[in-house]
Amino acid sequence: AVVSTQSTGTPVSRGFDSFFGYLNGAIDYYNKTIPANYAPQEVGLDGEPIGDLIQGYDFRFETADGKGGVEETVLHTEEYSMDLYKEQLQHIVEDHDEENGPLFLYFPVQTPHFPIEV
Protein backbone atom coordinates (compact mmCIF):
# COMPACT_ATOMS: atom_id res chain seq x y z
CA ALA A 1 0.00 0.00 0.00
CA VAL A 2 1.17 3.51 -0.78
CA VAL A 3 1.30 5.78 2.25
CA SER A 4 -0.61 8.62 0.62
CA THR A 5 -2.25 9.29 -2.70
CA GLN A 6 -2.69 13.01 -2.05
CA SER A 7 0.17 15.23 -3.18
CA THR A 8 -0.74 18.45 -1.35
CA GLY A 9 2.08 18.07 1.15
CA THR A 10 4.89 16.99 -1.14
CA PRO A 11 7.98 19.14 -1.73
CA VAL A 12 6.88 19.66 -5.37
CA SER A 13 3.54 21.09 -4.25
CA ARG A 14 5.53 23.44 -1.99
CA GLY A 15 7.74 24.89 -4.74
CA PHE A 16 10.55 22.42 -5.45
CA ASP A 17 11.12 21.39 -9.08
CA SER A 18 11.41 17.70 -8.22
CA PHE A 19 11.30 15.26 -5.34
CA PHE A 20 12.96 11.85 -4.97
CA GLY A 21 12.58 10.02 -1.69
CA TYR A 22 10.07 9.33 1.03
CA LEU A 23 7.48 11.49 2.79
CA ASN A 24 7.30 9.72 6.12
CA GLY A 25 9.84 10.10 8.92
CA ALA A 26 11.72 6.87 8.15
CA ILE A 27 11.79 3.99 5.69
CA ASP A 28 13.62 0.70 5.38
CA TYR A 29 16.79 1.25 3.31
CA TYR A 30 16.14 -1.77 1.10
CA ASN A 31 12.42 -2.45 0.69
CA LYS A 32 11.36 1.24 1.09
CA THR A 33 8.58 0.50 3.57
CA ILE A 34 7.83 2.21 6.85
CA PRO A 35 9.31 -0.12 9.51
CA ALA A 36 6.69 -1.85 11.65
CA ASN A 37 8.38 -0.68 14.86
CA TYR A 38 8.40 2.97 13.72
CA ALA A 39 5.08 4.54 14.64
CA PRO A 40 4.78 8.24 13.73
CA GLN A 41 1.24 8.26 15.04
CA GLU A 42 -0.42 11.34 16.47
CA VAL A 43 -1.20 11.19 20.17
CA GLY A 44 -4.07 13.01 21.86
CA LEU A 45 -3.91 15.03 25.08
CA ASP A 46 -4.80 11.86 26.97
CA GLY A 47 -1.71 10.13 25.56
CA GLU A 48 -3.75 7.72 23.45
CA PRO A 49 -3.03 7.25 19.73
CA ILE A 50 -5.27 9.11 17.25
CA GLY A 51 -6.16 7.27 14.07
CA ASP A 52 -4.40 4.31 12.51
CA LEU A 53 -0.72 3.43 12.55
CA ILE A 54 0.94 4.57 9.31
CA GLN A 55 2.41 1.61 7.42
CA GLY A 56 3.17 0.85 3.79
CA TYR A 57 5.49 1.55 0.89
CA ASP A 58 6.88 5.09 0.83
CA PHE A 59 9.35 5.89 -1.95
CA ARG A 60 8.53 8.09 -4.92
CA PHE A 61 9.70 10.43 -7.67
CA GLU A 62 7.77 13.52 -8.70
CA THR A 63 8.46 16.59 -10.86
CA ALA A 64 6.82 20.00 -11.06
CA ASP A 65 6.09 19.61 -14.79
CA GLY A 66 3.66 16.79 -14.05
CA LYS A 67 5.94 13.84 -14.71
CA GLY A 68 5.76 11.20 -12.09
CA GLY A 69 3.30 11.48 -9.32
CA VAL A 70 2.76 9.80 -6.04
CA GLU A 71 1.04 6.64 -7.32
CA GLU A 72 2.55 6.26 -10.80
CA THR A 73 6.17 6.49 -9.83
CA VAL A 74 6.54 4.59 -6.61
CA LEU A 75 9.86 2.92 -7.27
CA HIS A 76 9.70 -0.70 -6.10
CA THR A 77 13.30 -1.82 -5.79
CA GLU A 78 15.44 -3.63 -3.24
CA GLU A 79 18.47 -1.45 -4.09
CA TYR A 80 20.07 0.36 -1.15
CA SER A 81 18.38 3.76 -0.94
CA MET A 82 21.61 5.76 -0.55
CA ASP A 83 22.81 4.37 -3.90
CA LEU A 84 19.55 5.51 -5.50
CA TYR A 85 19.95 9.00 -4.01
CA LYS A 86 23.55 9.21 -5.27
CA GLU A 87 22.47 8.33 -8.81
CA GLN A 88 19.63 10.86 -8.73
CA LEU A 89 21.91 13.62 -7.36
CA GLN A 90 24.42 12.97 -10.14
CA HIS A 91 21.67 13.30 -12.78
CA ILE A 92 20.38 16.55 -11.29
CA VAL A 93 23.84 18.16 -11.17
CA GLU A 94 24.85 16.92 -14.63
CA ASP A 95 21.55 18.01 -16.20
CA HIS A 96 21.48 21.47 -14.60
CA ASP A 97 21.68 24.29 -17.14
CA GLU A 98 23.60 27.19 -15.57
CA GLU A 99 21.83 29.57 -17.96
CA ASN A 100 18.67 29.00 -15.89
CA GLY A 101 20.39 30.31 -12.77
CA PRO A 102 22.00 28.68 -9.78
CA LEU A 103 21.09 25.22 -8.58
CA PHE A 104 19.57 24.83 -5.12
CA LEU A 105 19.77 21.22 -4.01
CA TYR A 106 18.40 20.08 -0.63
CA PHE A 107 19.48 16.61 0.41
CA PRO A 108 18.72 15.56 3.99
CA VAL A 109 20.79 12.41 4.44
CA GLN A 110 18.94 9.26 5.56
CA THR A 111 21.96 7.30 6.88
CA PRO A 112 22.20 8.67 10.44
CA HIS A 113 18.50 8.02 11.05
CA PHE A 114 16.27 5.13 11.99
CA PRO A 115 16.18 2.29 11.07
CA ILE A 116 19.75 1.28 11.89
CA GLU A 117 20.32 -1.26 9.09
CA VAL A 118 23.72 -0.48 7.62
PDB file of C-alpha atoms in Angstrom:
ATOM      1  CA  ALA A   1       0.000   0.000   0.000  1.00  0.00           C
ATOM      2  CA  VAL A   2       1.168   3.513  -0.784  1.00  0.00           C
ATOM      3  CA  VAL A   3       1.296   5.782   2.255  1.00  0.00           C
ATOM      4  CA  SER A   4      -0.613   8.622   0.622  1.00  0.00           C
ATOM      5  CA  THR A   5      -2.248   9.292  -2.701  1.00  0.00           C
ATOM      6  CA  GLN A   6      -2.688  13.009  -2.048  1.00  0.00           C
ATOM      7  CA  SER A   7       0.169  15.228  -3.176  1.00  0.00           C
ATOM      8  CA  THR A   8      -0.738  18.452  -1.346  1.00  0.00           C
ATOM      9  CA  GLY A   9       2.077  18.068   1.154  1.00  0.00           C
ATOM     10  CA  THR A  10       4.894  16.991  -1.138  1.00  0.00           C
ATOM     11  CA  PRO A  11       7.977  19.145  -1.735  1.00  0.00           C
ATOM     12  CA  VAL A  12       6.879  19.658  -5.368  1.00  0.00           C
ATOM     13  CA  SER A  13       3.543  21.089  -4.250  1.00  0.00           C
ATOM     14  CA  ARG A  14       5.528  23.439  -1.992  1.00  0.00           C
ATOM     15  CA  GLY A  15       7.735  24.888  -4.742  1.00  0.00           C
ATOM     16  CA  PHE A  16      10.550  22.421  -5.448  1.00  0.00           C
ATOM     17  CA  ASP A  17      11.125  21.388  -9.083  1.00  0.00           C
ATOM     18  CA  SER A  18      11.408  17.705  -8.218  1.00  0.00           C
ATOM     19  CA  PHE A  19      11.301  15.259  -5.336  1.00  0.00           C
ATOM     20  CA  PHE A  20      12.955  11.855  -4.968  1.00  0.00           C
ATOM     21  CA  GLY A  21      12.581  10.025  -1.691  1.00  0.00           C
ATOM     22  CA  TYR A  22      10.065   9.332   1.030  1.00  0.00           C
ATOM     23  CA  LEU A  23       7.484  11.493   2.792  1.00  0.00           C
ATOM     24  CA  ASN A  24       7.304   9.721   6.118  1.00  0.00           C
ATOM     25  CA  GLY A  25       9.836  10.103   8.923  1.00  0.00           C
ATOM     26  CA  ALA A  26      11.722   6.873   8.155  1.00  0.00           C
ATOM     27  CA  ILE A  27      11.787   3.994   5.688  1.00  0.00           C
ATOM     28  CA  ASP A  28      13.617   0.699   5.376  1.00  0.00           C
ATOM     29  CA  TYR A  29      16.791   1.249   3.313  1.00  0.00           C
ATOM     30  CA  TYR A  30      16.135  -1.768   1.101  1.00  0.00           C
ATOM     31  CA  ASN A  31      12.420  -2.452   0.690  1.00  0.00           C
ATOM     32  CA  LYS A  32      11.356   1.237   1.095  1.00  0.00           C
ATOM     33  CA  THR A  33       8.576   0.502   3.568  1.00  0.00           C
ATOM     34  CA  ILE A  34       7.832   2.208   6.850  1.00  0.00           C
ATOM     35  CA  PRO A  35       9.307  -0.121   9.506  1.00  0.00           C
ATOM     36  CA  ALA A  36       6.688  -1.850  11.652  1.00  0.00           C
ATOM     37  CA  ASN A  37       8.384  -0.676  14.856  1.00  0.00           C
ATOM     38  CA  TYR A  38       8.397   2.968  13.716  1.00  0.00           C
ATOM     39  CA  ALA A  39       5.085   4.539  14.643  1.00  0.00           C
ATOM     40  CA  PRO A  40       4.778   8.238  13.725  1.00  0.00           C
ATOM     41  CA  GLN A  41       1.241   8.256  15.036  1.00  0.00           C
ATOM     42  CA  GLU A  42      -0.423  11.338  16.471  1.00  0.00           C
ATOM     43  CA  VAL A  43      -1.201  11.192  20.171  1.00  0.00           C
ATOM     44  CA  GLY A  44      -4.070  13.010  21.862  1.00  0.00           C
ATOM     45  CA  LEU A  45      -3.910  15.026  25.083  1.00  0.00           C
ATOM     46  CA  ASP A  46      -4.797  11.856  26.967  1.00  0.00           C
ATOM     47  CA  GLY A  47      -1.707  10.131  25.561  1.00  0.00           C
ATOM     48  CA  GLU A  48      -3.752   7.721  23.451  1.00  0.00           C
ATOM     49  CA  PRO A  49      -3.029   7.251  19.728  1.00  0.00           C
ATOM     50  CA  ILE A  50      -5.266   9.106  17.255  1.00  0.00           C
ATOM     51  CA  GLY A  51      -6.158   7.270  14.071  1.00  0.00           C
ATOM     52  CA  ASP A  52      -4.398   4.308  12.510  1.00  0.00           C
ATOM     53  CA  LEU A  53      -0.718   3.430  12.553  1.00  0.00           C
ATOM     54  CA  ILE A  54       0.939   4.570   9.311  1.00  0.00           C
ATOM     55  CA  GLN A  55       2.411   1.613   7.423  1.00  0.00           C
ATOM     56  CA  GLY A  56       3.166   0.853   3.794  1.00  0.00           C
ATOM     57  CA  TYR A  57       5.493   1.550   0.894  1.00  0.00           C
ATOM     58  CA  ASP A  58       6.877   5.095   0.827  1.00  0.00           C
ATOM     59  CA  PHE A  59       9.349   5.893  -1.955  1.00  0.00           C
ATOM     60  CA  ARG A  60       8.527   8.092  -4.917  1.00  0.00           C
ATOM     61  CA  PHE A  61       9.696  10.426  -7.675  1.00  0.00           C
ATOM     62  CA  GLU A  62       7.767  13.518  -8.700  1.00  0.00           C
ATOM     63  CA  THR A  63       8.457  16.589 -10.864  1.00  0.00           C
ATOM     64  CA  ALA A  64       6.818  20.004 -11.062  1.00  0.00           C
ATOM     65  CA  ASP A  65       6.089  19.609 -14.788  1.00  0.00           C
ATOM     66  CA  GLY A  66       3.664  16.788 -14.054  1.00  0.00           C
ATOM     67  CA  LYS A  67       5.940  13.842 -14.715  1.00  0.00           C
ATOM     68  CA  GLY A  68       5.759  11.204 -12.094  1.00  0.00           C
ATOM     69  CA  GLY A  69       3.297  11.479  -9.318  1.00  0.00           C
ATOM     70  CA  VAL A  70       2.756   9.798  -6.042  1.00  0.00           C
ATOM     71  CA  GLU A  71       1.045   6.638  -7.317  1.00  0.00           C
ATOM     72  CA  GLU A  72       2.555   6.256 -10.800  1.00  0.00           C
ATOM     73  CA  THR A  73       6.167   6.490  -9.828  1.00  0.00           C
ATOM     74  CA  VAL A  74       6.540   4.593  -6.608  1.00  0.00           C
ATOM     75  CA  LEU A  75       9.855   2.916  -7.266  1.00  0.00           C
ATOM     76  CA  HIS A  76       9.697  -0.703  -6.098  1.00  0.00           C
ATOM     77  CA  THR A  77      13.297  -1.816  -5.791  1.00  0.00           C
ATOM     78  CA  GLU A  78      15.438  -3.628  -3.243  1.00  0.00           C
ATOM     79  CA  GLU A  79      18.468  -1.454  -4.087  1.00  0.00           C
ATOM     80  CA  TYR A  80      20.072   0.356  -1.147  1.00  0.00           C
ATOM     81  CA  SER A  81      18.376   3.761  -0.942  1.00  0.00           C
ATOM     82  CA  MET A  82      21.606   5.759  -0.547  1.00  0.00           C
ATOM     83  CA  ASP A  83      22.812   4.366  -3.895  1.00  0.00           C
ATOM     84  CA  LEU A  84      19.547   5.508  -5.499  1.00  0.00           C
ATOM     85  CA  TYR A  85      19.952   8.995  -4.010  1.00  0.00           C
ATOM     86  CA  LYS A  86      23.551   9.209  -5.266  1.00  0.00           C
ATOM     87  CA  GLU A  87      22.467   8.327  -8.809  1.00  0.00           C
ATOM     88  CA  GLN A  88      19.634  10.863  -8.726  1.00  0.00           C
ATOM     89  CA  LEU A  89      21.907  13.617  -7.360  1.00  0.00           C
ATOM     90  CA  GLN A  90      24.421  12.969 -10.138  1.00  0.00           C
ATOM     91  CA  HIS A  91      21.673  13.296 -12.778  1.00  0.00           C
ATOM     92  CA  ILE A  92      20.383  16.548 -11.289  1.00  0.00           C
ATOM     93  CA  VAL A  93      23.837  18.159 -11.168  1.00  0.00           C
ATOM     94  CA  GLU A  94      24.854  16.922 -14.631  1.00  0.00           C
ATOM     95  CA  ASP A  95      21.553  18.011 -16.205  1.00  0.00           C
ATOM     96  CA  HIS A  96      21.478  21.466 -14.598  1.00  0.00           C
ATOM     97  CA  ASP A  97      21.675  24.286 -17.140  1.00  0.00           C
ATOM     98  CA  GLU A  98      23.603  27.186 -15.571  1.00  0.00           C
ATOM     99  CA  GLU A  99      21.826  29.573 -17.955  1.00  0.00           C
ATOM    100  CA  ASN A 100      18.668  28.999 -15.887  1.00  0.00           C
ATOM    101  CA  GLY A 101      20.388  30.306 -12.774  1.00  0.00           C
ATOM    102  CA  PRO A 102      22.000  28.679  -9.782  1.00  0.00           C
ATOM    103  CA  LEU A 103      21.093  25.221  -8.576  1.00  0.00           C
ATOM    104  CA  PHE A 104      19.565  24.826  -5.120  1.00  0.00           C
ATOM    105  CA  LEU A 105      19.767  21.215  -4.006  1.00  0.00           C
ATOM    106  CA  TYR A 106      18.398  20.085  -0.634  1.00  0.00           C
ATOM    107  CA  PHE A 107      19.479  16.605   0.412  1.00  0.00           C
ATOM    108  CA  PRO A 108      18.715  15.557   3.992  1.00  0.00           C
ATOM    109  CA  VAL A 109      20.786  12.414   4.436  1.00  0.00           C
ATOM    110  CA  GLN A 110      18.937   9.264   5.558  1.00  0.00           C
ATOM    111  CA  THR A 111      21.960   7.304   6.878  1.00  0.00           C
ATOM    112  CA  PRO A 112      22.199   8.669  10.441  1.00  0.00           C
ATOM    113  CA  HIS A 113      18.501   8.024  11.047  1.00  0.00           C
ATOM    114  CA  PHE A 114      16.267   5.132  11.991  1.00  0.00           C
ATOM    115  CA  PRO A 115      16.182   2.288  11.072  1.00  0.00           C
ATOM    116  CA  ILE A 116      19.750   1.281  11.894  1.00  0.00           C
ATOM    117  CA  GLU A 117      20.316  -1.256   9.086  1.00  0.00           C
ATOM    118  CA  VAL A 118      23.719  -0.480   7.617  1.00  0.00           C
TER     119      VAL A 118
END
